[in-house]
XYZ file of C-alpha atoms in Angstrom:
744
model
C -0.044 0.413 -0.006
C 1.636 3.472 -1.170
C 0.373 6.095 1.315
C 0.663 10.162 0.533
C 2.390 12.604 3.277
C -1.412 13.629 3.646
C -2.826 9.621 4.255
C 0.163 8.985 6.461
C -0.643 11.653 8.948
C -4.077 10.659 8.623
C -2.959 7.041 9.608
C -0.819 8.318 12.043
C -3.643 10.277 13.976
C -6.046 7.641 13.825
C -3.012 5.207 15.423
C -2.670 8.023 18.199
C -6.317 8.230 18.626
C -6.358 4.491 19.162
C -3.563 4.879 21.314
C -5.385 7.567 23.410
C -8.492 5.082 23.820
C -6.557 2.601 24.961
C -4.414 4.049 27.633
C -7.674 5.639 28.862
C -9.700 2.668 28.851
C -6.954 0.644 30.916
C -6.323 3.920 33.235
C -10.116 4.369 33.831
C -12.145 1.354 32.468
C -9.960 -1.435 33.917
C -8.405 -3.385 30.853
C -7.103 -6.525 32.751
C -3.549 -6.398 32.273
C -2.883 -2.923 31.971
C -4.538 -1.152 34.922
C -2.436 -2.504 37.681
C 0.774 -1.444 36.105
C -0.826 1.707 35.151
C -2.011 2.344 38.635
C 1.545 1.332 39.962
C 3.143 4.087 37.737
C 0.644 6.480 38.961
C 1.466 5.615 42.574
C 5.226 5.928 41.841
C 4.796 9.311 40.075
C 2.946 10.425 43.606
C 5.626 9.320 45.625
C 8.233 11.227 43.008
C 5.753 14.590 43.451
C 5.663 13.919 47.411
C 9.233 13.995 47.940
C 9.460 16.990 45.318
C 6.903 18.844 47.445
C 8.205 18.445 50.802
C 7.929 21.408 52.969
C 10.564 20.526 55.480
C 10.073 20.384 59.514
C 9.626 24.177 59.922
C 8.540 25.099 56.519
C 6.482 28.566 56.414
C 2.716 27.923 57.222
C 3.283 25.437 60.207
C 0.861 25.788 63.009
C 2.628 26.936 66.344
C 1.423 23.692 68.233
C 4.208 21.138 68.832
C 3.878 17.685 67.672
C 6.630 15.720 70.168
C 7.352 11.942 69.525
C 8.643 10.272 72.636
C 10.429 7.103 71.091
C 10.303 3.834 72.469
C 14.025 3.078 70.615
C 16.508 0.517 71.263
C 18.410 2.969 73.695
C 15.529 2.651 75.550
C 14.617 -0.777 75.374
C 18.384 -1.585 76.955
C 17.990 1.098 79.978
C 14.496 -0.252 80.677
C 14.393 -3.593 79.545
C 12.604 -5.846 76.796
C 8.960 -4.906 75.475
C 6.534 -4.817 77.029
C 7.566 -2.737 79.771
C 5.449 -3.081 83.043
C 2.488 -0.823 83.219
C 4.060 0.823 86.138
C 6.960 2.189 84.267
C 4.048 2.912 81.417
C 2.340 4.675 84.192
C 5.113 6.682 85.175
C 6.024 7.631 81.635
C 2.599 9.200 81.489
C 3.008 10.900 85.267
C 5.921 12.238 83.969
C 4.692 14.021 80.529
C 1.764 15.213 82.772
C 4.339 16.773 85.296
C 6.149 18.294 81.522
C 2.484 19.927 80.939
C 2.137 17.992 77.939
C -1.286 18.881 75.869
C -2.357 15.413 74.958
C -0.676 11.942 75.188
C -1.676 9.740 72.601
C -0.563 6.253 72.492
C 0.046 4.311 69.411
C 0.058 1.278 71.332
C -2.065 -1.273 72.153
C -2.810 -2.227 75.596
C -5.210 -5.281 74.899
C -4.040 -7.843 77.378
C -3.802 -7.920 81.412
C -0.619 -7.786 82.734
C -0.326 -10.236 85.438
C 0.160 -9.104 89.085
C 3.613 -10.452 90.879
C 1.611 -11.491 93.811
C -0.664 -13.477 91.559
C 2.459 -15.368 90.240
C 3.685 -16.313 93.419
C 0.355 -16.675 95.338
C -0.237 -20.280 93.749
C 2.899 -21.796 95.011
C 2.875 -21.110 98.606
C 2.001 -24.412 100.633
C -0.784 -24.515 103.336
C 1.829 -24.510 106.449
C 1.470 -20.887 108.845
C 4.876 -19.323 107.167
C 3.017 -19.663 103.739
C -0.536 -18.604 105.174
C 1.424 -15.464 106.425
C 2.902 -14.714 103.102
C 0.071 -15.318 101.048
C -1.722 -12.811 103.504
C 0.816 -10.201 103.083
C 0.855 -10.823 99.375
C -2.737 -10.135 99.185
C -2.531 -7.031 100.998
C 0.256 -5.573 98.745
C -1.454 -6.951 96.072
C -3.311 -3.697 94.904
C -0.294 -1.723 94.850
C 1.482 -4.111 92.354
C -1.119 -4.352 90.024
C 0.430 -2.402 86.704
C -3.100 -2.181 85.041
C -4.763 -0.176 87.820
C -1.685 1.847 88.210
C -1.718 2.275 84.657
C -5.592 3.270 84.671
C -4.836 5.966 87.590
C -2.223 7.543 85.705
C -4.896 7.892 82.694
C -7.207 9.027 84.894
C -8.474 12.620 84.635
C -5.815 13.336 81.969
C -5.798 14.040 78.358
C -4.727 10.617 77.245
C -5.647 9.018 74.009
C -5.299 5.021 73.772
C -4.831 3.307 70.651
C -6.592 0.014 68.832
C -7.098 -1.486 65.762
C -10.048 -2.783 63.594
C -9.592 -6.028 62.007
C -11.869 -6.085 58.459
C -12.071 -10.057 58.187
C -11.677 -11.570 61.613
C -14.813 -11.055 63.797
C -12.753 -11.988 67.177
C -13.535 -9.176 69.520
C -11.138 -7.710 72.653
C -11.282 -5.092 75.122
C -13.774 -2.423 75.082
C -14.488 -0.242 71.972
C -14.950 3.404 72.809
C -17.721 5.742 72.354
C -18.568 6.205 68.807
C -17.981 9.438 66.928
C -20.567 12.024 68.197
C -22.167 12.578 64.339
C -24.418 15.275 63.380
C -26.192 12.713 61.524
C -26.130 9.459 63.048
C -28.409 7.518 61.101
C -25.770 8.539 58.055
C -23.825 5.899 58.864
C -25.137 2.730 56.888
C -25.396 4.784 53.562
C -21.517 5.652 54.089
C -19.140 4.145 51.486
C -17.061 2.384 54.394
C -16.556 -1.609 54.013
C -17.720 -2.689 57.610
C -14.945 -3.882 60.130
C -15.482 -7.717 61.334
C -13.650 -7.310 64.678
C -11.673 -5.353 66.607
C -8.697 -5.514 69.386
C -9.341 -2.462 72.171
C -7.555 -1.699 75.445
C -8.362 -3.380 78.478
C -11.691 -1.940 80.168
C -10.354 -0.459 82.765
C -7.797 1.422 80.907
C -10.079 2.363 78.516
C -12.510 3.827 80.739
C -10.238 5.304 82.508
C -8.493 7.048 79.168
C -10.159 10.440 77.925
C -10.704 9.095 74.597
C -9.127 6.351 72.228
C -8.705 5.898 68.681
C -7.922 3.238 66.068
C -4.391 2.916 64.507
C -4.989 0.620 61.503
C -2.890 1.519 58.288
C -4.532 0.039 54.966
C -1.032 0.277 52.394
C -1.666 0.886 48.856
C -1.393 -2.298 46.608
C 2.393 -1.872 46.360
C 2.660 -1.863 50.584
C 3.150 1.747 50.389
C 1.187 3.755 52.943
C -0.111 6.885 51.194
C -3.614 7.463 52.696
C -4.594 6.883 56.445
C -8.356 5.862 56.990
C -9.633 8.762 59.445
C -13.142 6.782 59.883
C -14.130 3.070 60.620
C -17.637 1.405 60.589
C -18.318 -0.966 62.864
C -22.126 -2.503 63.799
C -23.294 0.658 61.621
C -21.250 3.005 64.145
C -18.742 5.196 63.177
C -15.200 5.741 65.070
C -12.068 7.795 64.743
C -8.543 7.481 63.745
C -5.714 7.996 66.688
C -5.135 11.170 64.625
C -8.619 12.625 64.936
C -8.789 11.592 68.270
C -5.932 13.478 69.017
C -6.832 16.392 67.593
C -10.694 16.564 68.817
C -9.304 16.510 72.588
C -6.385 18.756 71.906
C -9.060 21.509 70.488
C -11.987 20.398 72.830
C -14.491 19.576 69.790
C -17.672 17.498 70.444
C -19.834 17.111 67.246
C -18.070 15.765 63.740
C -19.972 16.256 60.427
C -19.786 14.614 57.554
C -20.041 16.483 53.924
C -20.611 13.154 51.836
C -21.726 13.069 47.593
C -24.368 10.497 47.251
C -23.486 8.223 43.882
C -25.932 5.701 42.984
C -27.315 5.730 46.515
C -24.087 5.467 48.557
C -22.483 8.529 50.291
C -19.111 9.189 49.409
C -17.155 11.011 52.129
C -15.592 14.227 50.644
C -14.919 16.037 53.855
C -14.750 15.293 57.873
C -15.402 18.203 59.549
C -14.485 18.513 62.876
C -15.659 21.763 63.806
C -17.222 24.607 61.542
C -13.333 25.572 60.359
C -11.804 22.462 60.259
C -13.089 20.335 57.544
C -10.715 17.051 56.416
C -10.445 16.227 52.988
C -11.059 12.410 52.301
C -11.155 10.224 49.092
C -14.569 9.145 49.230
C -13.930 5.823 51.751
C -12.928 8.402 54.471
C -9.001 8.141 53.656
C -6.969 10.869 54.169
C -3.602 11.472 51.843
C -0.992 12.256 53.976
C 1.009 14.988 53.565
C 4.322 14.088 54.768
C 6.066 17.349 56.067
C 9.425 15.211 55.373
C 11.458 12.158 55.836
C 12.406 10.459 59.090
C 12.914 12.833 61.677
C 10.781 15.207 60.695
C 9.293 15.845 64.063
C 11.231 16.334 67.162
C 11.994 12.463 68.697
C 12.746 12.552 72.645
C 13.757 8.785 73.869
C 11.282 7.444 76.180
C 14.211 6.582 78.789
C 15.117 10.516 78.997
C 11.402 11.094 79.760
C 11.284 8.470 82.372
C 14.698 9.807 83.754
C 13.802 13.457 84.115
C 16.250 14.292 81.446
C 14.240 15.400 78.836
C 13.903 19.162 78.106
C 10.227 20.172 79.274
C 9.865 22.933 76.985
C 10.138 20.492 74.262
C 7.010 19.102 76.248
C 4.860 21.677 77.308
C 1.584 22.252 75.637
C 2.507 19.620 73.029
C 0.683 16.621 71.676
C 3.002 13.977 72.684
C 2.909 10.619 70.491
C 4.172 7.511 72.102
C 5.713 4.894 69.628
C 8.750 2.836 68.467
C 11.190 3.197 66.042
C 13.059 -0.178 67.497
C 12.767 -2.495 64.094
C 11.939 -5.589 66.583
C 8.785 -4.083 67.431
C 7.166 -3.821 64.294
C 5.903 -0.637 63.611
C 8.153 0.729 60.512
C 6.133 1.192 57.580
C 7.078 1.969 53.703
C 5.932 5.280 52.646
C 6.574 7.890 49.870
C 9.455 9.411 51.714
C 11.718 6.581 52.740
C 10.870 3.041 52.642
C 11.577 2.264 56.150
C 9.610 4.887 57.938
C 8.389 4.455 61.951
C 4.468 4.421 62.334
C 4.153 6.882 64.915
C 5.326 9.737 62.532
C 2.515 9.125 60.155
C 0.115 9.902 62.659
C 2.528 12.951 64.010
C 2.081 13.765 60.247
C -1.766 13.274 59.766
C -2.025 15.421 63.288
C -0.076 18.256 62.083
C -1.750 18.539 58.711
C -5.360 19.051 60.858
C -3.794 21.669 63.091
C -2.325 23.202 59.933
C -5.360 22.948 57.917
C -2.962 22.082 54.895
C -4.289 19.046 53.428
C -3.599 17.050 49.873
C -6.729 16.443 47.953
C -8.066 13.554 45.950
C -12.017 14.499 45.838
C -14.194 12.215 44.154
C -14.376 14.242 41.140
C -10.956 14.009 40.544
C -11.354 10.641 38.376
C -13.325 12.633 36.169
C -10.987 15.632 35.937
C -8.061 13.005 35.430
C -9.794 11.645 32.466
C -10.882 15.568 30.952
C -7.042 16.326 31.402
C -5.777 12.847 29.810
C -8.339 13.702 26.568
C -7.138 17.434 26.491
C -3.298 16.410 26.432
C -3.917 13.465 23.837
C -6.395 14.262 21.452
C -4.639 17.508 20.614
C -1.442 15.811 20.109
C -2.834 12.774 18.286
C -3.743 15.669 15.360
C -0.566 17.880 15.847
C 2.497 15.393 16.318
C 1.926 13.818 12.622
C 2.043 16.936 11.108
C 5.165 18.438 12.320
C 8.827 17.944 11.545
C 10.344 15.406 14.032
C 12.547 18.430 15.798
C 8.801 20.189 16.154
C 7.691 17.026 17.530
C 10.742 16.545 20.076
C 9.484 20.073 20.970
C 6.169 19.450 21.271
C 6.281 16.425 23.513
C 8.443 18.583 25.708
C 6.083 21.589 26.250
C 3.328 19.455 26.580
C 5.297 17.200 29.165
C 6.522 20.474 31.209
C 3.009 22.279 30.624
C 1.493 19.312 32.496
C 4.284 19.103 35.130
C 4.002 22.553 36.283
C 0.509 22.488 36.059
C -0.267 19.612 37.961
C 3.073 20.908 40.673
C 1.261 23.977 41.037
C -1.792 22.875 42.097
C -0.374 20.291 44.355
C 2.263 22.893 45.920
C -0.697 25.637 46.141
C -4.116 24.103 46.459
C -2.673 20.767 47.701
C -4.777 18.958 44.979
C -3.547 15.424 43.571
C -4.383 15.094 39.974
C -2.864 12.475 37.329
C 0.572 12.674 36.486
C 1.744 9.374 35.561
C -1.020 8.388 32.687
C -0.860 11.956 30.979
C 2.758 11.615 30.575
C 3.026 8.304 29.359
C 0.094 9.255 27.074
C 2.562 12.138 26.104
C 5.888 9.760 25.931
C 3.960 7.130 23.662
C 2.673 9.708 21.504
C 5.740 11.256 20.835
C 7.132 7.845 20.389
C 4.456 6.151 17.850
C 4.685 9.438 15.765
C 8.365 9.286 15.581
C 8.774 5.705 14.998
C 5.695 6.029 12.469
C 7.887 9.365 10.857
C 11.004 7.419 10.680
C 8.907 4.207 8.935
C 7.158 6.219 6.439
C 10.087 8.405 5.807
C 12.487 5.015 5.097
C 9.563 3.598 3.199
C 8.925 6.731 1.134
C 13.087 6.932 0.771
C 12.918 3.411 -0.310
C 9.768 4.009 -2.749
C 11.585 7.109 -4.102
C 15.235 5.269 -5.115
C 12.757 2.672 -6.371
C 10.779 5.148 -8.542
C 12.848 7.598 -9.429
C 16.521 5.667 -9.413
C 16.391 4.994 -12.943
C 15.388 8.542 -13.759
C 17.390 10.876 -11.497
C 21.134 11.010 -10.031
C 21.677 9.350 -6.796
C 22.769 12.921 -5.180
C 18.887 14.341 -6.233
C 16.853 11.290 -5.162
C 18.949 11.957 -1.671
C 17.843 15.418 -1.849
C 14.469 14.101 -2.538
C 14.714 12.131 0.385
C 15.014 14.891 2.561
C 11.667 16.013 1.657
C 9.956 12.975 0.842
C 6.641 14.442 1.009
C 7.175 17.136 -1.971
C 7.803 14.318 -4.245
C 5.826 11.628 -6.121
C 4.513 10.097 -9.419
C 1.303 12.489 -9.775
C 0.594 14.326 -12.684
C 1.203 18.285 -12.515
C 1.830 20.797 -15.198
C 5.513 22.813 -14.454
C 7.566 24.750 -16.789
C 10.338 22.470 -17.635
C 13.505 22.432 -20.094
C 13.672 19.205 -22.108
C 16.366 17.772 -24.495
C 16.521 15.807 -27.108
C 19.712 13.776 -28.420
C 20.452 11.842 -31.608
C 23.088 10.064 -33.211
C 23.663 11.281 -36.910
C 23.143 8.838 -39.454
C 22.393 6.141 -36.833
C 20.415 4.464 -39.694
C 23.262 3.910 -41.969
C 25.816 3.022 -38.751
C 23.440 0.731 -37.563
C 23.289 -1.260 -41.221
C 27.124 -1.728 -41.327
C 27.927 -2.622 -37.739
C 26.643 -6.320 -36.355
C 24.181 -6.587 -33.577
C 26.947 -7.208 -31.104
C 28.797 -4.139 -32.483
C 26.181 -2.014 -32.437
C 25.280 -2.623 -28.763
C 28.772 -2.114 -28.000
C 28.833 0.993 -29.182
C 25.465 2.565 -28.022
C 26.323 1.112 -24.084
C 29.462 3.102 -24.426
C 27.648 6.308 -26.157
C 24.532 6.308 -23.409
C 27.112 5.742 -20.438
C 29.166 8.760 -20.337
C 26.112 10.735 -21.954
C 23.839 9.651 -19.097
C 26.444 10.356 -16.233
C 26.554 14.166 -17.999
C 23.100 14.567 -17.874
C 23.032 13.288 -13.844
C 25.953 15.442 -13.239
C 23.932 18.731 -14.373
C 20.824 17.346 -12.205
C 18.775 16.263 -15.079
C 16.327 13.146 -15.281
C 16.454 10.776 -17.987
C 13.197 10.116 -19.600
C 14.135 7.627 -21.674
C 16.279 5.633 -24.907
C 14.825 5.341 -27.658
C 17.420 3.500 -30.258
C 20.287 6.225 -30.384
C 17.951 8.861 -28.645
C 18.481 10.348 -25.335
C 15.609 12.396 -23.755
C 16.000 14.353 -20.660
C 14.177 17.212 -19.013
C 15.083 19.742 -15.867
C 12.726 21.050 -13.374
C 11.096 17.834 -12.346
C 10.712 15.983 -9.911
C 13.023 18.393 -8.165
C 12.329 21.619 -8.936
C 15.176 23.442 -10.632
C 14.650 27.420 -10.685
C 18.091 27.141 -13.219
C 16.590 24.319 -14.810
C 17.341 25.956 -18.736
C 20.952 26.876 -17.574
C 21.004 23.203 -16.654
C 19.979 21.846 -19.625
C 22.329 23.991 -21.988
C 25.740 22.998 -19.771
C 24.612 19.527 -19.955
C 24.307 19.799 -23.779
C 27.853 21.577 -23.979
C 29.112 19.032 -22.065
C 28.033 15.822 -24.323
C 29.073 17.802 -27.367
C 32.777 17.832 -25.700
C 32.001 14.511 -24.396
C 30.900 12.877 -27.905
C 34.356 14.702 -29.198
C 36.387 12.766 -26.738
C 34.445 9.169 -27.783
C 35.026 9.867 -31.191
C 38.971 9.201 -30.813
C 38.051 6.514 -28.436
C 35.631 5.011 -30.992
C 38.489 5.123 -33.710
C 41.008 3.641 -31.188
C 38.783 0.472 -30.753
C 37.510 0.461 -34.401
C 34.240 1.680 -34.147
C 33.026 4.378 -36.482
C 33.238 7.850 -35.732
C 29.930 9.318 -34.368
C 28.445 12.784 -33.983
C 25.263 13.849 -32.349
C 22.514 16.712 -32.462
C 20.795 17.989 -29.543
C 17.636 20.243 -29.328
C 16.653 21.971 -26.050
C 13.033 23.802 -25.634
C 11.898 25.024 -22.230
C 7.866 25.704 -21.551
C 4.751 24.586 -19.457
C 4.786 20.670 -19.724
C 2.700 17.877 -18.051
C 4.957 16.012 -15.837
C 3.864 12.551 -13.994
C 3.787 8.911 -14.032
C 2.051 8.110 -17.335
C 1.126 4.892 -19.596
C -1.083 1.921 -18.969
C -1.700 -0.845 -16.173
C 0.749 -2.810 -17.943
C 3.639 0.023 -18.449
C 4.086 3.459 -17.174
C 6.943 5.830 -17.108
C 7.997 8.996 -15.371
C 7.714 11.745 -18.391
C 6.746 14.885 -19.539
C 4.346 15.523 -22.569
C 3.090 18.863 -24.380
C 3.889 21.134 -27.435
C 7.312 22.259 -25.720
C 8.410 18.641 -25.921
C 6.971 18.403 -29.243
C 9.048 21.613 -30.339
C 12.561 20.332 -28.687
C 12.247 17.095 -30.777
C 11.960 18.976 -33.627
C 14.685 21.107 -33.386
C 17.007 18.262 -32.545
C 16.127 17.940 -36.088
C 17.124 21.044 -37.130
C 20.941 20.959 -36.180
C 21.937 19.081 -38.835
C 20.067 21.392 -41.245
C 22.028 24.428 -39.649
C 25.070 22.336 -39.694
C 25.237 23.024 -35.466
C 25.197 20.675 -32.766
C 22.991 22.568 -30.366
C 19.610 24.214 -31.000
C 17.527 25.618 -28.388
C 14.464 27.248 -28.458
C 13.359 31.261 -27.426
C 11.956 30.588 -24.166
C 15.046 28.700 -23.293
C 17.424 31.607 -24.694
C 14.751 33.854 -22.363
C 15.288 32.085 -19.161
C 19.333 31.399 -19.432
C 19.767 34.791 -20.465
C 23.219 36.566 -20.851
C 25.288 33.753 -18.986
C 25.847 32.253 -22.811
C 27.093 33.627 -26.032
C 24.305 33.137 -28.258
C 24.081 32.966 -32.145
C 20.481 33.166 -33.643
C 20.006 30.423 -36.329
C 16.716 31.263 -37.769
C 12.904 32.407 -37.316
C 11.711 29.341 -38.085
C 8.335 27.631 -38.670
C 8.611 23.648 -37.768
C 6.104 21.064 -38.598
C 3.215 21.023 -36.574
C 3.683 24.539 -35.436
C 1.790 27.807 -37.131
C 3.442 30.177 -35.285
C 7.759 30.972 -36.297
C 9.826 30.798 -33.103
C 13.064 32.246 -33.098
C 16.117 29.371 -32.472
C 19.663 29.710 -31.198
C 22.926 28.496 -31.152
C 24.577 28.488 -26.976
C 28.299 28.881 -28.359
C 29.957 28.779 -25.271
C 29.367 30.355 -21.543
C 30.064 34.413 -21.825
C 33.431 34.098 -19.849
C 34.852 31.475 -22.417
C 33.952 33.606 -25.381
C 36.960 35.625 -26.745
C 37.271 38.694 -28.664
C 37.206 37.306 -32.149
C 33.868 35.153 -31.264
C 32.334 38.323 -29.894
C 33.209 40.005 -33.241
C 32.448 37.351 -35.700
C 28.927 37.186 -33.704
C 28.247 40.861 -34.051
C 28.553 40.638 -37.904
C 26.364 37.722 -37.791
C 23.498 39.952 -35.929
C 24.151 42.323 -38.319
C 23.828 40.093 -41.628
C 20.890 38.710 -40.198
C 18.643 42.085 -39.366
C 19.833 42.993 -43.305
C 18.604 39.549 -44.419
C 14.993 40.244 -42.382
C 14.909 43.940 -43.627
C 15.188 42.749 -47.209
C 18.464 44.276 -47.833
C 19.548 41.607 -50.327
C 22.731 43.057 -51.006
C 23.821 43.961 -47.914
C 22.746 40.536 -45.925
C 24.507 38.962 -49.111
C 27.793 40.967 -48.355
C 27.838 40.585 -44.721
C 27.201 36.560 -44.911
C 30.074 36.040 -47.869
C 32.289 38.042 -45.698
C 31.539 35.730 -42.812
C 31.958 32.741 -44.778
C 35.379 33.927 -46.019
C 36.383 34.252 -42.614
C 34.832 31.390 -41.303
C 34.680 28.455 -44.093
C 33.744 25.605 -41.303
C 30.529 27.153 -40.507
C 27.848 26.018 -42.789
C 25.073 28.443 -41.470
C 26.846 31.115 -43.646
C 26.163 29.217 -46.742
C 22.732 28.328 -46.014
C 22.060 32.120 -45.686
C 23.410 32.728 -49.235
C 21.839 29.895 -50.868
C 18.581 31.248 -49.140
C 19.562 34.291 -50.601
C 19.744 33.818 -54.255
C 16.509 31.810 -53.895
C 14.703 34.727 -52.517
C 15.887 37.169 -55.149
C 14.347 35.367 -57.649
C 11.088 34.605 -55.760
C 7.954 37.503 -55.171
C 7.544 37.608 -51.320
C 4.457 38.414 -49.348
C 4.221 41.781 -48.017
C 4.104 40.424 -44.793
C 6.923 38.218 -45.135
C 8.929 38.247 -41.510
C 12.096 36.448 -42.495
C 10.880 33.287 -40.938
C 11.920 30.021 -42.869
C 9.247 26.866 -43.201
C 10.916 23.728 -41.851
C 8.837 20.917 -43.494
C 10.769 17.624 -42.187
C 10.492 16.612 -38.828
């Protein structure tokens, strides 16, 4: 199948639109096998943008509220012993934080199992003898003072402490006591929420849960790749709604009593868009109550205090005063390290710190329910225009267009992220830009290579290799389609070829023609000519197509002069080889011609047709009559200008033409003409002018003088013979000096 440049562009556009449709279907329609890689790619792009837009630990816009992490780190475990620590030490930690005036203490730790009382551990091993009975009585008396759970509950009571617990979406087992559900403005709305119900839970011991001011779940639900990018703020259990650890910490800190949900009903299900903790603090969510974590920075973006320093009284009290204090662990053995966009190993407690800080700063990342539609629109606005534009531009413009589109997309989505906290797709439209660029670049190279091969196949036998190479740089400008154009056409014949062919054998004739055509074709190619055909001894060539050539007349004449000189050199070689001497005649004419691929379904050729072509053939036939090697038409003389020295031969009516035409012989290039030649041509022009003015005696004298000085020029003999005949004839009053040629 042969494609025109326009057809290639249409084909590439269709392929681009199909690519847009497939990619968008994979991203938004869930094509099996493609949706997961695209989601992973989008997650990677999200992580890179998160790292690029980190505000830093003390970035502008952070609230004055301090969020501090008391870390149960490796050093604390070495000082206090392995985990879990005795509840008495946990109670001491709470007391120490209260003494330091911490505003809210938040445990990213679960106290789901009771601690065994040391007295209860000893009592079963006592006997019935009096000493054992006395010891048992003594232990029972001191048991309350050794009850760690009781001591911790007493430390929690009447203090702003938030405990942690976990929900299980699959296992229905339950332990401990859940806190009171969130005080919703519309409690009945829970049943309509797009939240998957939680099956079971593991909550703090009843005594601890009742003693604490609040409790929040700290369950994480990482994305498919295991990275924590969003955290649920709400959980649904038994058609009641519970808040996360971060939500409860902020509610205790800000003394908030009621929660209001802003939801968008879709197909009968309410998708949560925002959780309002009060009239001014609305936390955006993704429809399922999950909040994107706006990480402040990498690990350590919040102040860390080792737990042992707090217990030992060595921690800076100013760092804890009026702060929200999160108690968690960074010790690897306690398994609270997560993968996040900012670090592959990140403490879970610091994830909660980022959530709390974001709520207090009122600075969020938002991926609203309508973001899916916005992402689709962005992809369409990026993909469809590029699908139409890229096939119509050059490779450098294509490369720049893709860079500009990618840069605009990155800057636009980056600006929305940094100024509005709005998270929109980047990977899918970026991939679309890259694939469209690669598709069109690959298609362009394929089409260009295919077109180059087609051009070489089409024109290699007609035009010189350097012109084919030049054509391949702009393949779309060339083809076999017919068109009308001003060209110069050349006909060349070997004189006396019929007689020559009768005297030579077939092999000798073939050898002669091959030795003749090869250098003649080389000369035509060297002068940017296009070979039309070889017919017997005739060579037909033209200039100005398929490659446009504003100097086609000049190049045609230069080629003809070189052919005449080359034939003279061939004469000497033919004599050496025992072949007959040859001479040629060349006719050139310029004018409007039809050029293109012409012929039948069996045989076609790239050729030229028209009156100007026919005249060139007639002019070649006149060369022997005028005794010259080259005859050109008046349009060729006009186009070539004064670059050559001209001898006007005649005003002639050739067979098949009513209007007489001036014909000329380009003798040589002007810079090659000597004074003697120029003087001869001036006398010739004067003699010709006298001839056409009917000044017969003057014309005869001038042509006789020219013949005497240049006896080898048969043209002067021709005019003297013509003068002798004209004197005897009676000429018409409108005689214009033209001569009618009846031969072809």
